[in-house]
mmCIF file of C-alpha atoms and ligand atoms in Angstrom:
data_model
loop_
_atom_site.group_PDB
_atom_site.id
_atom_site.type_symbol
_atom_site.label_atom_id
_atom_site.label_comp_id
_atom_site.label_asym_id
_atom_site.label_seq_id
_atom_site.Cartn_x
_atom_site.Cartn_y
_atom_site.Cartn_z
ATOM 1 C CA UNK A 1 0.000 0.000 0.000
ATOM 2 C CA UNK A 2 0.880 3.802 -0.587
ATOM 3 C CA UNK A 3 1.474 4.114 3.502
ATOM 4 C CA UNK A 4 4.236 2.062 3.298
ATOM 5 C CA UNK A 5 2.715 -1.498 4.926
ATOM 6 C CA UNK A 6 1.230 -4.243 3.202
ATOM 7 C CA UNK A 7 -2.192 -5.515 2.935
ATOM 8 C CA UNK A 8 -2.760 -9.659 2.529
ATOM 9 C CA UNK A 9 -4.731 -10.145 -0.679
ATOM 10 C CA UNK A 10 -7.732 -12.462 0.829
ATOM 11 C CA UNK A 11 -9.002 -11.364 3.878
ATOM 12 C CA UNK A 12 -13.010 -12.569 5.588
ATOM 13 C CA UNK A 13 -15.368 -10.289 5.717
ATOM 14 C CA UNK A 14 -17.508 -10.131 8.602
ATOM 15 C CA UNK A 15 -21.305 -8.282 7.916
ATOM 16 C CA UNK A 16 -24.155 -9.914 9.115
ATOM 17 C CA UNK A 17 -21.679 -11.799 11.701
ATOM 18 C CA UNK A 18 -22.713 -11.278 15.359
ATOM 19 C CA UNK A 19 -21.966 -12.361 18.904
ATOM 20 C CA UNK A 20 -20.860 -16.132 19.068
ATOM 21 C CA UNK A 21 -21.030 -16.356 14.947
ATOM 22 C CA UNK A 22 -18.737 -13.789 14.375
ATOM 23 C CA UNK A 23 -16.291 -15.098 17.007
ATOM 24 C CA UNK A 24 -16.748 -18.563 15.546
ATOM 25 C CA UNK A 25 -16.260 -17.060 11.997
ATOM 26 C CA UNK A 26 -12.750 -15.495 12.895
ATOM 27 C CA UNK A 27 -11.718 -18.434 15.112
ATOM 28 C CA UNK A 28 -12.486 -21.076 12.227
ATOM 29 C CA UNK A 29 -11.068 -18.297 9.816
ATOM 30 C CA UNK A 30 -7.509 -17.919 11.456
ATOM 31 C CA UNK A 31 -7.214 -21.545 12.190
ATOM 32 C CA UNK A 32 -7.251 -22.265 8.352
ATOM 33 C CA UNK A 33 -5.080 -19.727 7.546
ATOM 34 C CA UNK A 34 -6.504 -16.602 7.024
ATOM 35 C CA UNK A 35 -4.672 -13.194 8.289
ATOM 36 C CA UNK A 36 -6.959 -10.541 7.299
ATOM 37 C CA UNK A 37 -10.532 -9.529 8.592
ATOM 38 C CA UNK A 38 -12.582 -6.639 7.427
ATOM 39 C CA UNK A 39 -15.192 -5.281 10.249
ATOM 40 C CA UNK A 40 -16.714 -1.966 10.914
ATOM 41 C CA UNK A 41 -18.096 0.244 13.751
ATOM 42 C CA UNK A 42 -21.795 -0.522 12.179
ATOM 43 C CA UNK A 43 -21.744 -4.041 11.900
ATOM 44 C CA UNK A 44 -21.585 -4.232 15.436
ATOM 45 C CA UNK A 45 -18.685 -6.986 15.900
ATOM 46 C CA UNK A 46 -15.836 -5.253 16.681
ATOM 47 C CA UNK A 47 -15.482 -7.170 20.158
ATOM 48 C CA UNK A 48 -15.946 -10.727 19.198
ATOM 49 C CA UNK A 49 -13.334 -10.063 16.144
ATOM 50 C CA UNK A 50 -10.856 -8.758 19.103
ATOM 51 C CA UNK A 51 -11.819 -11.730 21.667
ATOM 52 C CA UNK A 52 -11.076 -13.871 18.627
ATOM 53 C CA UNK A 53 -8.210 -12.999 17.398
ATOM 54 C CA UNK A 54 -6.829 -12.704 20.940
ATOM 55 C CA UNK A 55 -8.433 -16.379 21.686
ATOM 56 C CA UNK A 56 -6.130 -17.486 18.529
ATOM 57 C CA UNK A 57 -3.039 -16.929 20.204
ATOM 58 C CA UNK A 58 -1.438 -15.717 16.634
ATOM 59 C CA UNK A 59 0.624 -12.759 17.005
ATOM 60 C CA UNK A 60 -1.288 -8.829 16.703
ATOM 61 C CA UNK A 61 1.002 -8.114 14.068
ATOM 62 C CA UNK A 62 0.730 -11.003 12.032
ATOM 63 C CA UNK A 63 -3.200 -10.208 11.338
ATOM 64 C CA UNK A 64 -4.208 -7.638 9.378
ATOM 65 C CA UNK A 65 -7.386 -6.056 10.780
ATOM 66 C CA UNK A 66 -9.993 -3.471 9.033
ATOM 67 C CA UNK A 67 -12.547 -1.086 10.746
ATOM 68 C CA UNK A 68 -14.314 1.715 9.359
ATOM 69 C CA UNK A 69 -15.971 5.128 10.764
ATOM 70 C CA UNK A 70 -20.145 4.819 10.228
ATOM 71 C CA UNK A 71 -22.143 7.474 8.742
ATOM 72 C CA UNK A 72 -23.294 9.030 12.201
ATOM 73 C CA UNK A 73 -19.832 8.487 13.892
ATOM 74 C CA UNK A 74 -18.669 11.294 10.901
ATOM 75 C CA UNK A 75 -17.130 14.812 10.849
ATOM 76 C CA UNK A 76 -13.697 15.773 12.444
ATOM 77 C CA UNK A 77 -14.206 15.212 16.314
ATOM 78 C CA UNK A 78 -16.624 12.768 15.950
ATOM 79 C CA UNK A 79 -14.519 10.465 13.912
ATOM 80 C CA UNK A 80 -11.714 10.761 15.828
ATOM 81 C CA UNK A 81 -13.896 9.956 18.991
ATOM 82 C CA UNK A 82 -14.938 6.778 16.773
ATOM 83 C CA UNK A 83 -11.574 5.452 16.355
ATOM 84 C CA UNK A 84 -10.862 5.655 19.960
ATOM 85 C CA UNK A 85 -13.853 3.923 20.279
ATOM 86 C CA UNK A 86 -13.670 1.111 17.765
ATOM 87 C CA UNK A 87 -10.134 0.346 19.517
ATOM 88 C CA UNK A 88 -11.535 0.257 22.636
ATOM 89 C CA UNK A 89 -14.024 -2.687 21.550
ATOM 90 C CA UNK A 90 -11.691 -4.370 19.602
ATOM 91 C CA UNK A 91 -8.995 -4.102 22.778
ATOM 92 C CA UNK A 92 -6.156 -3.028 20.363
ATOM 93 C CA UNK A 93 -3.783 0.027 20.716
ATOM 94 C CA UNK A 94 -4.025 -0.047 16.772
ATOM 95 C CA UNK A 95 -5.914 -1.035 13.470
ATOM 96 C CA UNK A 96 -4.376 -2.129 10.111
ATOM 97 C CA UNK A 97 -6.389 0.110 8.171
ATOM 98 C CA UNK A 98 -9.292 2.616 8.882
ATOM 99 C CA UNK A 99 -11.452 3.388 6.384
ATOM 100 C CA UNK A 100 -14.368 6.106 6.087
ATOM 101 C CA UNK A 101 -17.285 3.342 5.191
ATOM 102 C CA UNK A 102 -19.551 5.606 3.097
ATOM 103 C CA UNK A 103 -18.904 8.891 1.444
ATOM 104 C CA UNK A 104 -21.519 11.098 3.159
ATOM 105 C CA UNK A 105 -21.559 14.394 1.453
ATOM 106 C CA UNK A 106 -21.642 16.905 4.048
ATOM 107 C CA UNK A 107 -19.245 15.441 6.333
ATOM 108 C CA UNK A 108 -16.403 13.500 4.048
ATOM 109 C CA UNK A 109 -14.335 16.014 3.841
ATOM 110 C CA UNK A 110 -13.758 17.203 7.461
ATOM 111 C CA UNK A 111 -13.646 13.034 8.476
ATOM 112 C CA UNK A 112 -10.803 12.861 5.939
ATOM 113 C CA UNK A 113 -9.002 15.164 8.021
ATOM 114 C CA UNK A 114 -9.444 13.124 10.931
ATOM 115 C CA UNK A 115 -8.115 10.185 9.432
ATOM 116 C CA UNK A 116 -5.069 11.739 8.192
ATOM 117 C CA UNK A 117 -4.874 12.648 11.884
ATOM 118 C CA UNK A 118 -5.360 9.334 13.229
ATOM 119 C CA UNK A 119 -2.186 8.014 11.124
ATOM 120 C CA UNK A 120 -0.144 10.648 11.917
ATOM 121 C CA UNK A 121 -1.163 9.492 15.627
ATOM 122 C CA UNK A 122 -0.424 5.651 14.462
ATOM 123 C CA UNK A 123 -3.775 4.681 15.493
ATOM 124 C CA UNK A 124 -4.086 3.287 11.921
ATOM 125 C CA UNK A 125 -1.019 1.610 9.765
ATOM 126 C CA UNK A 126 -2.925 3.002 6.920
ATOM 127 C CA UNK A 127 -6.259 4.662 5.995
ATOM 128 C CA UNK A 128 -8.403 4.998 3.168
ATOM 129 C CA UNK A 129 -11.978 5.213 2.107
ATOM 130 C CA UNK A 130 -14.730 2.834 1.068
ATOM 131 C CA UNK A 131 -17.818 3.352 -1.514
ATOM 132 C CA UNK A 132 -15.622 6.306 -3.126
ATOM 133 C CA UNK A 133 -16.386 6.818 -7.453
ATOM 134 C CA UNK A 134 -14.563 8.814 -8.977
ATOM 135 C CA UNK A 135 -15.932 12.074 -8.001
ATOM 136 C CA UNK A 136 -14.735 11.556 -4.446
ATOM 137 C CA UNK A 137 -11.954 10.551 -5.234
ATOM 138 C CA UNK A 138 -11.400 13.161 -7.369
ATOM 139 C CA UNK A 139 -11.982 15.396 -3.787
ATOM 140 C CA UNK A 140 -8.728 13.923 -2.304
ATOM 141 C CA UNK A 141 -6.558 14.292 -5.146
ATOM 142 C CA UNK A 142 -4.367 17.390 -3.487
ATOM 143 C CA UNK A 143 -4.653 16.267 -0.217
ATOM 144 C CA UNK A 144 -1.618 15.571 2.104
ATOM 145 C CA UNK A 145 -2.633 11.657 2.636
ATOM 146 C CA UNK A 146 -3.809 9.609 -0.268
ATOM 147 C CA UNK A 147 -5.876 6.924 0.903
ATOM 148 C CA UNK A 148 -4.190 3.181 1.063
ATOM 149 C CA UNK A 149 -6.893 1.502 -0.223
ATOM 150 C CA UNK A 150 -10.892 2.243 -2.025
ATOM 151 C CA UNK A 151 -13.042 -0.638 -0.807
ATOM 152 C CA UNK A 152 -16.021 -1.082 -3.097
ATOM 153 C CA UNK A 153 -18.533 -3.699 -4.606
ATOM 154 C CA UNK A 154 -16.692 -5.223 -7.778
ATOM 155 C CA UNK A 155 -17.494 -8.527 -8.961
ATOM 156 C CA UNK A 156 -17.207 -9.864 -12.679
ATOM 157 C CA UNK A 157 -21.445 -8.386 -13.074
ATOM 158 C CA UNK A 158 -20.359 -4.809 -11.410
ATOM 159 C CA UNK A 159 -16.944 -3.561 -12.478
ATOM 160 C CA UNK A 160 -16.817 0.218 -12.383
ATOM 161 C CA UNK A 161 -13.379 0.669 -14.550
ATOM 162 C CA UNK A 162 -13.217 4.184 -14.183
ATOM 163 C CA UNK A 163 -12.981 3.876 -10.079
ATOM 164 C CA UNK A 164 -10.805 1.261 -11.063
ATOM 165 C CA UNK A 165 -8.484 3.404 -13.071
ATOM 166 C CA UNK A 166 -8.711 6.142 -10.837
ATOM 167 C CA UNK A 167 -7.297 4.057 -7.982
ATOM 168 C CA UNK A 168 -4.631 2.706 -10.292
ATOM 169 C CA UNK A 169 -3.320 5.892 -11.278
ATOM 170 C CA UNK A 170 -3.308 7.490 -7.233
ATOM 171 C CA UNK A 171 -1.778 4.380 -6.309
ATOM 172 C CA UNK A 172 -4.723 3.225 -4.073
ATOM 173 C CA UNK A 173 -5.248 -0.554 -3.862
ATOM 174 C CA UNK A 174 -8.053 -1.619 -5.123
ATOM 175 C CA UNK A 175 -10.676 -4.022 -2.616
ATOM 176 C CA UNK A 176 -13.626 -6.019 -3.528
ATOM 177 C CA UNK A 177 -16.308 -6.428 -1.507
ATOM 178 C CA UNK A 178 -19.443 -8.613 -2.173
ATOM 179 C CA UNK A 179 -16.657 -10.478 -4.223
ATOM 180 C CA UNK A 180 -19.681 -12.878 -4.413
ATOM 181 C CA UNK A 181 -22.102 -10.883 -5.258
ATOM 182 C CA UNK A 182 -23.687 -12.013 -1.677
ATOM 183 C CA UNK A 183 -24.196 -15.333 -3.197
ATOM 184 C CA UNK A 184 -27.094 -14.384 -6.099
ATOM 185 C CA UNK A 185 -25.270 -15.635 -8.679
ATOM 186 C CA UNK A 186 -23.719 -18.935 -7.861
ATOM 187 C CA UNK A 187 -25.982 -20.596 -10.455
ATOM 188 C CA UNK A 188 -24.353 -18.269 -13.400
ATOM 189 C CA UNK A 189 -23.581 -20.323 -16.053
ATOM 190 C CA UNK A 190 -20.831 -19.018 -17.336
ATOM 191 C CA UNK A 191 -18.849 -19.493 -14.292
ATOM 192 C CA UNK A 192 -20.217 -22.982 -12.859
ATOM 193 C CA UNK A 193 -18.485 -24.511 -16.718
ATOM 194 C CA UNK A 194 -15.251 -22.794 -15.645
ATOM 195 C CA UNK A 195 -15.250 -24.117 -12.467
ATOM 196 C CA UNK A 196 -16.222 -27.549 -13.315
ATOM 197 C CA UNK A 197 -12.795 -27.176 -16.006
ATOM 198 C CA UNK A 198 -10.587 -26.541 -12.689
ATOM 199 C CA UNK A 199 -12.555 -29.114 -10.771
ATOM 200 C CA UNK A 200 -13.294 -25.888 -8.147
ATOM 201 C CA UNK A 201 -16.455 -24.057 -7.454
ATOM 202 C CA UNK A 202 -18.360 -21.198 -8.440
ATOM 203 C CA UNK A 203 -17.094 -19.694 -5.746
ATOM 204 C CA UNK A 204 -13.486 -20.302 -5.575
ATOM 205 C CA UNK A 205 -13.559 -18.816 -9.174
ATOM 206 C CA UNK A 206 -15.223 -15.539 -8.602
ATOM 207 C CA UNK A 207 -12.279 -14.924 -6.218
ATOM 208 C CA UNK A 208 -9.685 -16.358 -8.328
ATOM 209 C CA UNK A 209 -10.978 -13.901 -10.911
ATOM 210 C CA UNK A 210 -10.305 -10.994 -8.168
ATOM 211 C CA UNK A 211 -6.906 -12.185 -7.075
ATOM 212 C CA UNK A 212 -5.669 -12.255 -10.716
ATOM 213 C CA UNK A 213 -7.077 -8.839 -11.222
ATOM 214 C CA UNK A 214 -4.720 -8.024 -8.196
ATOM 215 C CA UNK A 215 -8.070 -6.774 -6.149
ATOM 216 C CA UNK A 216 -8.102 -7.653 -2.109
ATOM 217 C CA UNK A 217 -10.786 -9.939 -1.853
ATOM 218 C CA UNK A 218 -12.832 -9.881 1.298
ATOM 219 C CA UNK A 219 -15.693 -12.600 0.837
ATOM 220 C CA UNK A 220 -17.867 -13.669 3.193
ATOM 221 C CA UNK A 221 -18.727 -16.650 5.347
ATOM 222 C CA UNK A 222 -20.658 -18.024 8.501
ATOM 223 C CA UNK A 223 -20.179 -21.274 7.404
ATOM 224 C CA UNK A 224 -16.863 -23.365 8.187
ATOM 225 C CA UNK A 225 -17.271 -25.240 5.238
ATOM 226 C CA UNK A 226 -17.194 -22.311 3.016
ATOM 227 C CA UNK A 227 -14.567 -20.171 4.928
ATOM 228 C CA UNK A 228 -12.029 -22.902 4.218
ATOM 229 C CA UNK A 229 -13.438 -23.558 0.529
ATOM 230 C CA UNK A 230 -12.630 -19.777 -0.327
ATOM 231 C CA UNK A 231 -9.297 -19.405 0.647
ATOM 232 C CA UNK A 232 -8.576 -22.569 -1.535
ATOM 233 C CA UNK A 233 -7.868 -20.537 -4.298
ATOM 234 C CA UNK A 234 -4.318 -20.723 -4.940
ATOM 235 C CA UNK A 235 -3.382 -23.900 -6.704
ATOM 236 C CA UNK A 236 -4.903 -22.771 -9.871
ATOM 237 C CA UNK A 237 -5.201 -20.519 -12.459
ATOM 238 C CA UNK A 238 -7.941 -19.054 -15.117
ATOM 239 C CA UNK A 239 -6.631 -18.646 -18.258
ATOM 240 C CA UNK A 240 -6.193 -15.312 -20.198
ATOM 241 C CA UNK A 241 -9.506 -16.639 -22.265
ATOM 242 C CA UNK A 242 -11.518 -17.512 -19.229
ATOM 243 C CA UNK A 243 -10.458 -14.086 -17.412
ATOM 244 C CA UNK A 244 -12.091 -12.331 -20.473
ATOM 245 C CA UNK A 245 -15.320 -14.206 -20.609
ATOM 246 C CA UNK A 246 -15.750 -13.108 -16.995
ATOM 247 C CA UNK A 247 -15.008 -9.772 -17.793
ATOM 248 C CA UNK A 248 -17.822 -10.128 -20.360
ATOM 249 C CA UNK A 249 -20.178 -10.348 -18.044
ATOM 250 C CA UNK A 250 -20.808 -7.391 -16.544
ATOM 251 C CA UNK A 251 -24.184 -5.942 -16.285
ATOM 252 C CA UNK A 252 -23.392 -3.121 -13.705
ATOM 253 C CA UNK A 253 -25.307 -5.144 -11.157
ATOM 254 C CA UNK A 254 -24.999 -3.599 -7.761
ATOM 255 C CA UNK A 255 -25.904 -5.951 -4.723
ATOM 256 C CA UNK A 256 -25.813 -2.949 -2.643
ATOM 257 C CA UNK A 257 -25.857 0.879 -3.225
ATOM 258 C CA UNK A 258 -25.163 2.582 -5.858
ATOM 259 C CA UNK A 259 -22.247 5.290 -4.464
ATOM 260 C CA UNK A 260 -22.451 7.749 -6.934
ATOM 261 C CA UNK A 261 -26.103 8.611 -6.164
ATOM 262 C CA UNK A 262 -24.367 10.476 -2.992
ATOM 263 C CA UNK A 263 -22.457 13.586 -5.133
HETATM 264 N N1 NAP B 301 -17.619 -1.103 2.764
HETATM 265 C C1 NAP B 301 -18.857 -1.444 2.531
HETATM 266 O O1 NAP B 301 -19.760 -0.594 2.360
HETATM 267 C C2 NAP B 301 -19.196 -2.896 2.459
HETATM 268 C C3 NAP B 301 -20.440 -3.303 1.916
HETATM 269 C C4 NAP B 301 -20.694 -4.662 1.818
HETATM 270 C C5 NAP B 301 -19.751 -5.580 2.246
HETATM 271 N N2 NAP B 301 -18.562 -5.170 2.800
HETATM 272 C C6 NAP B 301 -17.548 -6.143 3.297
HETATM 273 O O2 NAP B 301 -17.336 -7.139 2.321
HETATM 274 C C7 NAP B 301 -17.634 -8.414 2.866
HETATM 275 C C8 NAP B 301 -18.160 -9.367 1.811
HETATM 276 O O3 NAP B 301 -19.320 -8.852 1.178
HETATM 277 P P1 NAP B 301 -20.803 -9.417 1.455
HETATM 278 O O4 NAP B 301 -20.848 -10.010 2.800
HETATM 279 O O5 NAP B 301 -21.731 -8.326 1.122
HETATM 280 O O6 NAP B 301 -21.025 -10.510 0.321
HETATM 281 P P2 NAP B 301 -20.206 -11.731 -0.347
HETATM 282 O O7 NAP B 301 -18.948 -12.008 0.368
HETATM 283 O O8 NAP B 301 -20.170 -11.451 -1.811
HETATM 284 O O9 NAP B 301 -21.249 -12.933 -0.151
HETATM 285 C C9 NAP B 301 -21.603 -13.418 1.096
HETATM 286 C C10 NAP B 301 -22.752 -14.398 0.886
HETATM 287 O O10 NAP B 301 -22.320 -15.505 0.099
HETATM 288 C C11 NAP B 301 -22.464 -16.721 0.842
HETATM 289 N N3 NAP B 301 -21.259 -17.536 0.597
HETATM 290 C C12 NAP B 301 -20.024 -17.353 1.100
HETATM 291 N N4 NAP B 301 -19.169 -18.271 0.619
HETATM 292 C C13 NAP B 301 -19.884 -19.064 -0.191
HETATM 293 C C14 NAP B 301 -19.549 -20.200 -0.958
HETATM 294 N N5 NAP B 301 -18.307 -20.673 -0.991
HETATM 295 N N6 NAP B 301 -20.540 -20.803 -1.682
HETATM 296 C C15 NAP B 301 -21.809 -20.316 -1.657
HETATM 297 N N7 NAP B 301 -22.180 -19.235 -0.944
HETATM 298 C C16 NAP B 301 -21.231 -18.608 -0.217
HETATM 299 C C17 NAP B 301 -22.582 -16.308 2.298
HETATM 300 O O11 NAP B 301 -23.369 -17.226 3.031
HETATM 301 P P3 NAP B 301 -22.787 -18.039 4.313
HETATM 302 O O12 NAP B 301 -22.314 -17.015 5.314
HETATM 303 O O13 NAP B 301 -23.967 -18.811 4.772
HETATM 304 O O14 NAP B 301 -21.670 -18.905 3.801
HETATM 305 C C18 NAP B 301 -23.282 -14.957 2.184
HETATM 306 O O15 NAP B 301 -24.676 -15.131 2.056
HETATM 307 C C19 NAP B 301 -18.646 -8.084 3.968
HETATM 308 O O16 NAP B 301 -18.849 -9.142 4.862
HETATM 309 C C20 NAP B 301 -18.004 -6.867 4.559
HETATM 310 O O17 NAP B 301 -16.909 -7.232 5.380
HETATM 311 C C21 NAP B 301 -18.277 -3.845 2.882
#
């Protein structure tokens, strides 16, 4: 990343993951290998990911761990009051990465400030924003911190190439989320015949489409089954041919919101 650290390509996301699941989700997630979890202030986890990761017994510094600043938690003192406060659940002195979750027009620009604050502080190896298009990105150009990292929906049926672009040119890692599409398009076609070539799932190859577009992937999973099954994703390869057919198939689907709707 542009901050100097490095972010692990597949990480877990964590929505919808609460109390004992999300616990369970990071515990089985670690065990198997994993070293990178995405939560936020508003999905409401923040202490079970801590109590888990403490429960592992891996070292801190050998997992990479996300939060982000909700739309109320916004604005210069408030966001800084939100970090404090997302460390404090999480029982760390310090987060991998802090991102502003959602670009909320009257307040992005004064939380920006904050964040650029709360790395200079070394509350946050890096920071960097989520849901930003190109207009908001646009915003941060000329400012003293770049972000690290954009985290939006991008999937082979939503793939916003300018944001893409955009991020390539400031140097801003690019990080998928819904890398699934939450799961409502496992019985796509197109991608159940390439996994069946590789002998892999649907699944495995939506993420293995990410990787090899060099995007963080952050999928998804309650499930211990499916945790494991999609971080098996590195003993095998889509071809040049089968990376373009995926490409082919988007239909600017969103599974969420649609960010540029917020100006
Ligand atoms: N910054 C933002 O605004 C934002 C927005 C959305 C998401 N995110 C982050 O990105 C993460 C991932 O996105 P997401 O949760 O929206 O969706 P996702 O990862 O695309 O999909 C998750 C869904 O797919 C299912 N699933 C997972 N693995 C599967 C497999 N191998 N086979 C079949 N189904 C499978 C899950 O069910 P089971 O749990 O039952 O396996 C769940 O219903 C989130 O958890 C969150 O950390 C960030």
């Amino acid at each position: 990343m542009n901050h100097g650290s490095s972010i692990p390509i597949l990480g877990i996301g964590t929505w919808q993951l609460q109390g004992r699941r999300a616990y369970e989700a990071v515990r089985h997630a670690l065990k198997v290998g994993y070293r990178h979890i995405d939560t936020a202030s508003m999905y409401g986890n923040e202490s079970e990911v801590g109590e888990a990761i403490r429960a592992s017994g891996i070292p801190r510094d050998d997992i990479f761990v996300t939060t982000k600043v909700w739309n109320d938690e916004q604005g210069y003192d408030a966001a800084l009051r939100a970090c404090d406060a997302s460390l404090k659940r999480l029982g760390f002195t310090s987060v991998d990465l802090y991102l502003i979750h959602w670009p909320v027009r009257t307040k992005r620009k004064e939380t920006w400030r904050a964040m650029a604050r709360v790395l200079k502080e070394g509350k946050a190896r890096a920071v960097g924003v989520s849901n930003y298009m190109v207009a908001h990105l646009e915003e941060l150009a000329g400012s003293a911190v770049t972000p690290a990292v954009n985290q939006f929906e991008l999937h082979p049926w939503l793939q916003p190439r300018d944001v893409i672009e955009r991020c390539r040119q400031m140097k801003i890692v690019v990080e998928a989320y819904s890398p699934l599409a939450r799961g409502r398009k496992m019985k796509d076609k197109t991608v159940a015949e390439i996994a069946a070539k590789h002998g892999k799932t649907s699944a495995q190859v939506l993420i293995r489409w990410g990787l090899q577009r060099e995007f963080v992937e952050i999928p998804k999973s309650g499930d211990p089954a499916r945790i494991g099954e999609n971080a098996d994703v590195f003993d095998f390869a889509l071809t040049a041919t089968e990376m373009k057919t995926l490409e082919g198939l988007d239909e600017q689907y969103h599974v969420t919101w649609d960010p540029t709707r917020e100006a």
